[in-house]
Coordinates of C-alpha atoms in Angstrom, one line a residue:
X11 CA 17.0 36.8 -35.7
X12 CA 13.5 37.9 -34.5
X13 CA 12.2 40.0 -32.0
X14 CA 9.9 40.1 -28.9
X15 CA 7.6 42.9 -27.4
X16 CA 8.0 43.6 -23.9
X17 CA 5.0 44.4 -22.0
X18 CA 4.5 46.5 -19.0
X19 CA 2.1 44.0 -16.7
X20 CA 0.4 46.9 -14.7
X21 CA -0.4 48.1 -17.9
X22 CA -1.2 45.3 -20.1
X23 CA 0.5 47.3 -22.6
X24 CA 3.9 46.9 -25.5
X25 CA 6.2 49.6 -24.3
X26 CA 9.6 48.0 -26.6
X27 CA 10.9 45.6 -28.4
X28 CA 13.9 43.3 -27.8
X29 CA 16.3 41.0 -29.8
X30 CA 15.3 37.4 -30.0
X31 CA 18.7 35.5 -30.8
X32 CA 18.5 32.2 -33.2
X33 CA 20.5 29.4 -32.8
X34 CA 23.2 30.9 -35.2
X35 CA 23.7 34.1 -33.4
X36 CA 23.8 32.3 -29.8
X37 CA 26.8 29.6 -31.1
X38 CA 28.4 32.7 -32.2
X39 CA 28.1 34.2 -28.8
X40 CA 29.4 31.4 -26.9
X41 CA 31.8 30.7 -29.6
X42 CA 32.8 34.2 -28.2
X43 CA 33.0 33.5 -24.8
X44 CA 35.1 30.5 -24.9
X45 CA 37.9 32.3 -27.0
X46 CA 37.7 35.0 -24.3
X47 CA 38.1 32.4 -21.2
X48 CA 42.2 32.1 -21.7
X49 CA 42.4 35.6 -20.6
X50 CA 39.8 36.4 -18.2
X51 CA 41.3 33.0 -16.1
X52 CA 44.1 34.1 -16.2
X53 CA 44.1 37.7 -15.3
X54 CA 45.8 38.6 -12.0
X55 CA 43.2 37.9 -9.4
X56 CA 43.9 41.4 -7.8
X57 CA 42.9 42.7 -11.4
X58 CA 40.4 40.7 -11.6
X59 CA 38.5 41.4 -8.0
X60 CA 39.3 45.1 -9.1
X61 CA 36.9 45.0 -12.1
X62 CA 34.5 43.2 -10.1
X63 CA 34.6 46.1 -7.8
X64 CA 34.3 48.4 -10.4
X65 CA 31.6 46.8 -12.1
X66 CA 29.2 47.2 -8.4
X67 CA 30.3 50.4 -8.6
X68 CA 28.7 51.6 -11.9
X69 CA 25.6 49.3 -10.8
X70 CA 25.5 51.8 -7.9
X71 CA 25.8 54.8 -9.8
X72 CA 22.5 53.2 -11.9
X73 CA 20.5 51.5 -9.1
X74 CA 17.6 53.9 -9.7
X75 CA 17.5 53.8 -13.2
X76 CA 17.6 49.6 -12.7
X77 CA 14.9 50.1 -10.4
X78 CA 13.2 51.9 -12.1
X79 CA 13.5 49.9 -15.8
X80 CA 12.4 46.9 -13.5
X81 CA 8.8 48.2 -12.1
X82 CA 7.6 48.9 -15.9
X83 CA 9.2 45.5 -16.7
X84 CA 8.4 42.8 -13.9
X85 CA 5.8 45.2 -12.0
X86 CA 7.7 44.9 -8.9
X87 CA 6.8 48.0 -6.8
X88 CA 9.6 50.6 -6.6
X89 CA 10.9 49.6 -2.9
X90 CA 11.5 46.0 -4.2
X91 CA 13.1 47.1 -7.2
X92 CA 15.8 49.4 -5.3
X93 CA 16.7 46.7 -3.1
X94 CA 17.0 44.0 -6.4
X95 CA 19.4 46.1 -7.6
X96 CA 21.2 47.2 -5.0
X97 CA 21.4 43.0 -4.1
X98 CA 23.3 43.3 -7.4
X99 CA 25.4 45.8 -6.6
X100 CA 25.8 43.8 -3.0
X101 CA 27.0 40.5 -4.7
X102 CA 29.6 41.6 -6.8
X103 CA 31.5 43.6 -3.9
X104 CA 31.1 40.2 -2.0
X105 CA 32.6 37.8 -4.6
X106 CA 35.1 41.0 -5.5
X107 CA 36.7 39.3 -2.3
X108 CA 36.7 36.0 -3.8
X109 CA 39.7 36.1 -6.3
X110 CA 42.4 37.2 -4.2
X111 CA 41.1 34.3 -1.6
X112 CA 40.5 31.2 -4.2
X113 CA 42.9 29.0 -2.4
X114 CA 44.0 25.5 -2.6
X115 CA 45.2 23.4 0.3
X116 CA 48.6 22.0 0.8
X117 CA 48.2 17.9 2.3
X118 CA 50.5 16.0 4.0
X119 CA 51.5 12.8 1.9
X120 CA 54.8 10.7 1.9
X121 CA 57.5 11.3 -0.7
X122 CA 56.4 14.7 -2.0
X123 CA 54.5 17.7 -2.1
X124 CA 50.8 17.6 -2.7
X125 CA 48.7 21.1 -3.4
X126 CA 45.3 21.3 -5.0
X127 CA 43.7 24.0 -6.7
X128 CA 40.3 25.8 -7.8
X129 CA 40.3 25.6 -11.8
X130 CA 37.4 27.8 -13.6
X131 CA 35.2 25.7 -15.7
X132 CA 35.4 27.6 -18.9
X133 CA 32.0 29.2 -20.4
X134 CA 29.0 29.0 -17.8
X135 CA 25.1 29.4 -19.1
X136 CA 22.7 31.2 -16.7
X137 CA 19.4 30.8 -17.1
X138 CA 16.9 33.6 -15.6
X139 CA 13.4 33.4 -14.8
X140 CA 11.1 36.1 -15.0
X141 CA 9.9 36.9 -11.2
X142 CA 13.6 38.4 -10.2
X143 CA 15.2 39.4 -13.1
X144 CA 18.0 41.1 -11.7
X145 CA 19.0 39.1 -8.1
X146 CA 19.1 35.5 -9.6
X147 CA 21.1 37.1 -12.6
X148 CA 23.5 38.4 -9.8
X149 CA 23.9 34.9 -8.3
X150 CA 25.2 33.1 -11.2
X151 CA 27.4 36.0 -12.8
X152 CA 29.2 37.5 -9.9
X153 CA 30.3 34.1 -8.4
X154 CA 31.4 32.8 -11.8
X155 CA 32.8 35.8 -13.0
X156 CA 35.1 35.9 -9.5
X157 CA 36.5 32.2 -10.0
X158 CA 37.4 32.9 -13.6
X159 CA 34.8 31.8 -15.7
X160 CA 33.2 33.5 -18.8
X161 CA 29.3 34.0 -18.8
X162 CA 26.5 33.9 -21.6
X163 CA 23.4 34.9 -19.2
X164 CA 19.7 34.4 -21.3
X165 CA 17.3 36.7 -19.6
X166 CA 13.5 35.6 -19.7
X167 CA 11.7 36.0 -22.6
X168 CA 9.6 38.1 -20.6
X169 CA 11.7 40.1 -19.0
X170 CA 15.0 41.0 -20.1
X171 CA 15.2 44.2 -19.9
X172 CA 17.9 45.0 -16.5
X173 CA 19.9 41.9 -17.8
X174 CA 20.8 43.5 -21.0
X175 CA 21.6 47.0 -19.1
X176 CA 23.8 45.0 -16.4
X177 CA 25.4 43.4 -19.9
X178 CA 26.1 46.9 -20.9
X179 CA 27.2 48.1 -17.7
X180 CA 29.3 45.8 -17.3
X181 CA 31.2 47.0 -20.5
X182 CA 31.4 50.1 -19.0
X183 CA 33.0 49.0 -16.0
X184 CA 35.7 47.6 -18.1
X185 CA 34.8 44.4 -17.9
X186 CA 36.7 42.9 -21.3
X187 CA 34.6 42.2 -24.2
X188 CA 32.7 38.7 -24.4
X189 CA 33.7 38.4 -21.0
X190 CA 29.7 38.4 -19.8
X191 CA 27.5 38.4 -22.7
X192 CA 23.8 38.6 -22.4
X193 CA 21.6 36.5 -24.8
X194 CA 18.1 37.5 -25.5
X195 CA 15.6 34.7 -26.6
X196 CA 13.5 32.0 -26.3
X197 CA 14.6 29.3 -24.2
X198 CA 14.0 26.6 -26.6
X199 CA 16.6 27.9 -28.6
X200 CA 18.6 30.4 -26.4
X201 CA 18.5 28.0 -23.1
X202 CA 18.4 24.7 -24.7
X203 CA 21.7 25.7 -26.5
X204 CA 23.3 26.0 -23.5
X205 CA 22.4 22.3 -22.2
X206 CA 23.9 21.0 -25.9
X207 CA 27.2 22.7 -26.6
X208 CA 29.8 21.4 -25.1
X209 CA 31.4 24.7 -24.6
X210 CA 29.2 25.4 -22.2
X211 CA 30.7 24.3 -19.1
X212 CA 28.1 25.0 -16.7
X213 CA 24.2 25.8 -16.4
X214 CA 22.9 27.4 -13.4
X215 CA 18.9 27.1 -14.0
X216 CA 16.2 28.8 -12.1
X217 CA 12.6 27.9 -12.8
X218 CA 10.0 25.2 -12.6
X219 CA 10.8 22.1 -11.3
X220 CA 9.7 20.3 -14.4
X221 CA 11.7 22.4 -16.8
X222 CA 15.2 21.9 -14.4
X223 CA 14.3 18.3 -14.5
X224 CA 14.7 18.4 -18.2
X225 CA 17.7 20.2 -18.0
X226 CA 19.5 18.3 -15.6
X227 CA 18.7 15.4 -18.5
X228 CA 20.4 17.3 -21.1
X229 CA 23.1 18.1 -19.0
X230 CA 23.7 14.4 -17.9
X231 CA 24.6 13.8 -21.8
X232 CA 27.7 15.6 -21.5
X233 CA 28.2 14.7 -17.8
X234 CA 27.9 19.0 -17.5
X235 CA 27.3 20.3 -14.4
X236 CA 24.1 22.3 -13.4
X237 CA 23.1 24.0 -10.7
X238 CA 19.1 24.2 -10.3
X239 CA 16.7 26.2 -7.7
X240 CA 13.1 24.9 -9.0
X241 CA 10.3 25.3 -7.3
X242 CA 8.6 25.5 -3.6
X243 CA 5.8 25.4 -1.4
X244 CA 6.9 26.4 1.4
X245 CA 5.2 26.5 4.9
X246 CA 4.9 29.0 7.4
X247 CA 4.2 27.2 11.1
X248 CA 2.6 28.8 14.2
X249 CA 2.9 27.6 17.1
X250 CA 0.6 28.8 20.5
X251 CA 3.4 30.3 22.1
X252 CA 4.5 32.3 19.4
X253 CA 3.8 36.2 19.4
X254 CA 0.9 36.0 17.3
X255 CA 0.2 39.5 16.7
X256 CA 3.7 39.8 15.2
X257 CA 3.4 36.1 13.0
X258 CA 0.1 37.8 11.6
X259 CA 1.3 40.8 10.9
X260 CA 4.4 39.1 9.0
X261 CA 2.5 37.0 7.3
X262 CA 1.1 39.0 4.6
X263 CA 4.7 39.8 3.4
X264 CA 5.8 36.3 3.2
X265 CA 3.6 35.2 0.2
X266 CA 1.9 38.2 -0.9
X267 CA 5.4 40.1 -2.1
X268 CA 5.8 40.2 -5.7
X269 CA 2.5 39.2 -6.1
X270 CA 3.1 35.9 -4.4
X271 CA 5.4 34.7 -7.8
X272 CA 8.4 33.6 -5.5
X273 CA 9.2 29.7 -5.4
X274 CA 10.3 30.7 -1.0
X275 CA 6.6 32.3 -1.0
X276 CA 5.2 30.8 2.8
X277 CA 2.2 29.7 0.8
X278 CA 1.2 26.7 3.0
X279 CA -0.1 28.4 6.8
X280 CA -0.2 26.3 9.6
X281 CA -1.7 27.1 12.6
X282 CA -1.7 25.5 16.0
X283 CA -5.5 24.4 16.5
X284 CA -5.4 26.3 19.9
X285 CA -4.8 29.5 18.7
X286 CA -6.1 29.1 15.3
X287 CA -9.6 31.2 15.2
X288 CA -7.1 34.0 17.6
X289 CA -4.8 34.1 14.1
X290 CA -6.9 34.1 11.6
X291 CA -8.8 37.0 13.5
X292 CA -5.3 38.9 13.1
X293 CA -4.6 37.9 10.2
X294 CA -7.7 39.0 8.6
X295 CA -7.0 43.3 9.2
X296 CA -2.9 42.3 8.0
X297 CA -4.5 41.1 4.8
X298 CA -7.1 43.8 4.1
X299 CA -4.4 46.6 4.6
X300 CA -1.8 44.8 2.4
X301 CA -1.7 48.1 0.1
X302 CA -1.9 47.1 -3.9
X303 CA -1.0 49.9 -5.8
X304 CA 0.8 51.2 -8.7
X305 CA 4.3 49.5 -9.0
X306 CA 5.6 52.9 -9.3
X307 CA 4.2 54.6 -5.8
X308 CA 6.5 54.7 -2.8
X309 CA 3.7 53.2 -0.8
X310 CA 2.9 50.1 -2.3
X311 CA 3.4 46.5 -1.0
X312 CA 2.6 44.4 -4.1
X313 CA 2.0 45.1 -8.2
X314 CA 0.7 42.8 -10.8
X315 CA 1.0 39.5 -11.8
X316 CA 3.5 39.4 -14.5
X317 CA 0.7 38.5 -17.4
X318 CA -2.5 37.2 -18.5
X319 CA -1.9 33.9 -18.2
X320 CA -0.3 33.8 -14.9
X321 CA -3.8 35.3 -13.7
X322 CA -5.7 32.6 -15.1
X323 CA -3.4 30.6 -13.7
X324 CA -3.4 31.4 -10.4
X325 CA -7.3 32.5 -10.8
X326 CA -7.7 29.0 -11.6
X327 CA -6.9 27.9 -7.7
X328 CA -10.5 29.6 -6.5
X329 CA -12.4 27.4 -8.0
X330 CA -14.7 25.4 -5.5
X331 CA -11.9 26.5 -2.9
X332 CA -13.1 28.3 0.7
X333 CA -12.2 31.2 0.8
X334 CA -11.8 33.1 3.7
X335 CA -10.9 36.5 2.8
X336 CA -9.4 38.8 0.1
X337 CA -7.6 41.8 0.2
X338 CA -8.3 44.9 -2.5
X339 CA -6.6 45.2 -6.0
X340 CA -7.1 48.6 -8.4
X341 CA -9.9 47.9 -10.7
X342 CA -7.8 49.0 -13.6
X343 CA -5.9 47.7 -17.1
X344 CA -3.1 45.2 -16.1
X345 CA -3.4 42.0 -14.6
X346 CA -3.9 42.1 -10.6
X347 CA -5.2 39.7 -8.4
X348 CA -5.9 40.6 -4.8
X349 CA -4.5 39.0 -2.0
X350 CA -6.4 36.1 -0.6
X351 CA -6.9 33.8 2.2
X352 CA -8.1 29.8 1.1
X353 CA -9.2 27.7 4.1
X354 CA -7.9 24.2 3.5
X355 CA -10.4 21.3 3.7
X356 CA -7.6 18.4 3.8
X357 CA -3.7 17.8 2.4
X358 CA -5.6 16.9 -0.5
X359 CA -7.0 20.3 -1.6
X360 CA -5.0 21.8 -4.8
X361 CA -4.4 24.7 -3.3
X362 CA -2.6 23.5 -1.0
X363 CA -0.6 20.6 -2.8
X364 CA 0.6 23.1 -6.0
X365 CA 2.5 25.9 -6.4
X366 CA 0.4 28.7 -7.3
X367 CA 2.8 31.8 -7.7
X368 CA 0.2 34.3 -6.7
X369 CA -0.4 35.8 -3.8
X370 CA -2.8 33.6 -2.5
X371 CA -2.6 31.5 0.9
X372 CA -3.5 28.1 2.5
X373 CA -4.2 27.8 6.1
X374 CA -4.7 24.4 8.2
X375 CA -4.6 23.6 11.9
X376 CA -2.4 21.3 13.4
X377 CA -2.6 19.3 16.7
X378 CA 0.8 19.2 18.2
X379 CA 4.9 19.8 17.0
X380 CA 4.7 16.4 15.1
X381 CA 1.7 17.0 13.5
X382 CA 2.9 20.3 12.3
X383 CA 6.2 18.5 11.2
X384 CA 4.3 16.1 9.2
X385 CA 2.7 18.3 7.7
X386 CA 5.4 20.8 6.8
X387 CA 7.0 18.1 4.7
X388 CA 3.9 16.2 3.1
X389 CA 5.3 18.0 0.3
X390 CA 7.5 16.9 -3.2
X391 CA 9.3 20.4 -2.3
X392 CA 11.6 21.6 0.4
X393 CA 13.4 25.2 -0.7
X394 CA 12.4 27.3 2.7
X395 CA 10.0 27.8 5.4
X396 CA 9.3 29.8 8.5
X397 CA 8.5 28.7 12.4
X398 CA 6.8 30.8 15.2
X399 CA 7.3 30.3 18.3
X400 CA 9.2 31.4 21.8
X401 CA 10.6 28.1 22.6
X402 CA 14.4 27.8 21.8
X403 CA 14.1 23.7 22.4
X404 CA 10.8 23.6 19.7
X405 CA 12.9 26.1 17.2
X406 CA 15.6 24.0 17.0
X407 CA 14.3 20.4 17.3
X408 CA 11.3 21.7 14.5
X409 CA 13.9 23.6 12.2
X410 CA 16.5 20.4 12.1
X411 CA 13.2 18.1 11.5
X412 CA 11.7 20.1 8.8
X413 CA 13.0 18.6 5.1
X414 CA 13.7 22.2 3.6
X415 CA 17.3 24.3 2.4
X416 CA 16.2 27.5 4.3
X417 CA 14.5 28.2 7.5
X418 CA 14.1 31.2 9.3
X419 CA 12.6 31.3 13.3
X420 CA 10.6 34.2 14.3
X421 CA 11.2 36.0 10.7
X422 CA 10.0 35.4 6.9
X423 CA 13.7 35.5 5.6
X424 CA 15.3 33.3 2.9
X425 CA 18.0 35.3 1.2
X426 CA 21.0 37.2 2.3
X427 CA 23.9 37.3 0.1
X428 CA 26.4 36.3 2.3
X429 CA 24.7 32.8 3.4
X430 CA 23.7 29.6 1.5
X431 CA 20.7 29.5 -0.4
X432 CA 19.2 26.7 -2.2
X433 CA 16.7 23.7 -2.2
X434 CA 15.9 20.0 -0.8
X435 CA 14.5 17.1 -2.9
X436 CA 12.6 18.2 -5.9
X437 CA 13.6 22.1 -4.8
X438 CA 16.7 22.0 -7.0
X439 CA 20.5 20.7 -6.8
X440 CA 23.4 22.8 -5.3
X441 CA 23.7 25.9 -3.1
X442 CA 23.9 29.9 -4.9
X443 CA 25.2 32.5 -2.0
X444 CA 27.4 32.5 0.9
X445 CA 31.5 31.6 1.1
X446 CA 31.1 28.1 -0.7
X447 CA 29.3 29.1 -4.2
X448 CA 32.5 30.4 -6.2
X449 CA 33.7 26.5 -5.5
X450 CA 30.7 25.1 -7.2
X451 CA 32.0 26.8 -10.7
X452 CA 35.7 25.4 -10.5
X453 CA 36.8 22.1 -10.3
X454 CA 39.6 20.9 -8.0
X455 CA 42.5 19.6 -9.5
X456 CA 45.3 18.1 -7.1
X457 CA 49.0 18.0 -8.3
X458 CA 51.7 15.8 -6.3
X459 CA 55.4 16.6 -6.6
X460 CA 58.1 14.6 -6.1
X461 CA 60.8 14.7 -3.7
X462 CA 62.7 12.7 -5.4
X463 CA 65.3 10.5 -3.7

């Protein structure tokens, strides 16, 4: 078993080292986890919620030291870090609900009795990416753990850091032991291990569309059941009537935080062609005061990219591209990238076809509502999006039309805990949040009894 260095990205520098499980030590751990499964399903589900409770308790009583483990980690800035983990914290008192409320239906049939209910699965694998360590962590774990499943979580090889504290807090919560087991390491071995064993019941994967396309292949082997939120490139439509002063100063926010690495980043803009010159005029001062600072100052809006090569990456995106403008970035060690504005030529420009994951945006005009329709789905992807505008007919007619899993009208939002979250076509496969996720990680067995003569 090896080891990886773990860098701090507003640094550029090795601040600890981590375990790197091989293939040995992660059979063992799910080896672990599906001895531990009898038990855990079948703890009371009063006891069980209890823990559960328990568990967002001690996350609470460390949200700061999370937060803080996360900035020097990820390079989130300190505001997004509090509320990552205090979305943690958020999800487990919501599916703490869930076990004392798993309930089956009784149907009428001839003859008999008929009743179903929601079985656990057995050992799920979660697979995290780097760009949220601890919310998409949260997503798998605390709906799984709630419908009686065991977990084996692998953190990215980047940044694993808050998945192995949440493993040990979880311990101290009294969660019992291989109950939720976090496996550091690469995810040739680490990940791809959880698509092979057949212990593994599950796999909830979040990451590039290409990689959960090769997962959901693996998977198919063992007809195992995945759930997968890939990528996005999502659009953010303004239309005349919309308040444009508040849809500028909004928009900053919606592709610039975390450094634009977010797959619901509203990196396509689209403009009505009326209004278009009046927008970009506001959007130009929102941009330039987008503040890029230190990860760890109260003030700042955005921190790094999370390494080199994501910078050449995204760097890579300028080339031959108009760009409008830029925001500033510190002229320091690390690797930031300021914020910038790309004018797009046609549909046909890179940047505005591929998913960048920095915080760089794509602006077009459109004619009319169809146009900007169009538009918004000329695209392989369809995880979330954003409309502008007053008209309560246009929201709704534009937000049903529009081929994407989450829409918000008059507001950048994608995620709240309590609501469905997930992607259309090559987006991903299933929903994470909301009532209806604990379902996804049991399987509904139905039972008919006799009434005999």
């Amino acid at each position: 078993m090896g080891t990886t260095d773990v860098i701090n990205p507003a640094t550029g520098s090795v601040f600890t080292t981590v375990p790197s499980l091989d293939l040995a030590a992660t059979d063992a751990a799910i080896d672990r986890a599906r001895k531990a499964f009898p038990a855990w399903r079948d703890l009371a589900p009063g006891d069980r919620a209890r823990l559960l409770r328990r568990f967002a308790a001690v996350v609470e009583e460390n949200l700061e030291d999370l937060a803080l483990l996360e900035v020097r980690n990820a390079g989130h800035t300190i505001g997004n870090a509090r509320w990552e983990a205090g979305n943690v914290r958020d999800v487990l008192n919501y599916y703490a609900g869930a076990p004392e409320r798993l309930a089956g239906r009784q149907i009428p049939v001839p003859g008999g009795l008929d009743v179903t209910f929601h079985e656990p699965l057995g050992v799920v694998g979660i697979i995290v990416p780097w760009n949220f360590p601890m919310p998409i962590a949260g997503w798998g774990f605390a709906p799984a753990l709630a419908a009686g499943n065991t977990v084996v979580l692998k953190p990215a090889e980047l940044t694993p850091l808050t998945a192995i504290r949440l493993g040990e807090l979880a311990l101290e919560a009294g969660l019992p032991e291989d109950v939720f087991q976090v496996l550091p390491g690469k995810g040739s071995v680490v990940g791809q291990r959880f698509v092979t064993h057949p212990a593994v019941r599950k796999v909830c994967f979040t990451g590039s569309t290409e990689v959960g396309k090769s997962i959901m292949a693996g998977c198919a082997d063992q007809v195992k059941r995945v759930t997968l939120e890939l990528g996005g490139k999502s659009a953010n439509i303004v239309f005349a009537d919309a308040d444009l002063e508040a849809a500028a100063a909004a928009a900053p926010g919606a592709v610039f935080d975390n450094a634009g690495q977010d797959c619901c980043a509203r990196s396509r803009l689209l403009v009505e062609a009326s209004v278009y010159d009046r927008f970009l005029a506001l959007l130009e001062p929102a941009v330039k005061k987008f503040r890029v600072l230190d990860p760890s100052d109260d003030k700042s809006e955005m921190g790094p990219l999370i390494s080199s090569g994501q910078r050449s990456s995204v760097s890579g995106f300028l080339e031959g591209a108009d760009v409008a403008f830029q925001g500033a970035s510190p002229d320091a060690d690390g690797w930031w990238f300021p914020p910038t504005v790309l004018l797009a030529r046609s549909t046909t420009d890179r940047h505005w076809r591929e998913e960048i994951f920095g915080p760089v945006v794509s602006v077009l005009p459109f004619r009319d509502e169809a146009e900007a329709v169009r538009l918004a789905n000329d695209t392989e992807y369809g995880l979330s999006g954003s409309l502008w505008t007053r008209d309560v007919g246009r929201a709704l007619r534009v937000s049903r039309a529009v081929e994407s899993g989450a829409l918000s009208v008059n507001s950048n939002s994608s995620v709240r805990y309590w609501t469905p979250f997930g992607g259309m076509k090559q987006s991903g496969l299933g929903r994470e949040l909301g009532p209806d996720a604990l379902l996804s990680f049991t399987d509904v067995k139905n039972v008919f009894i006799s009434m005999g003569a």
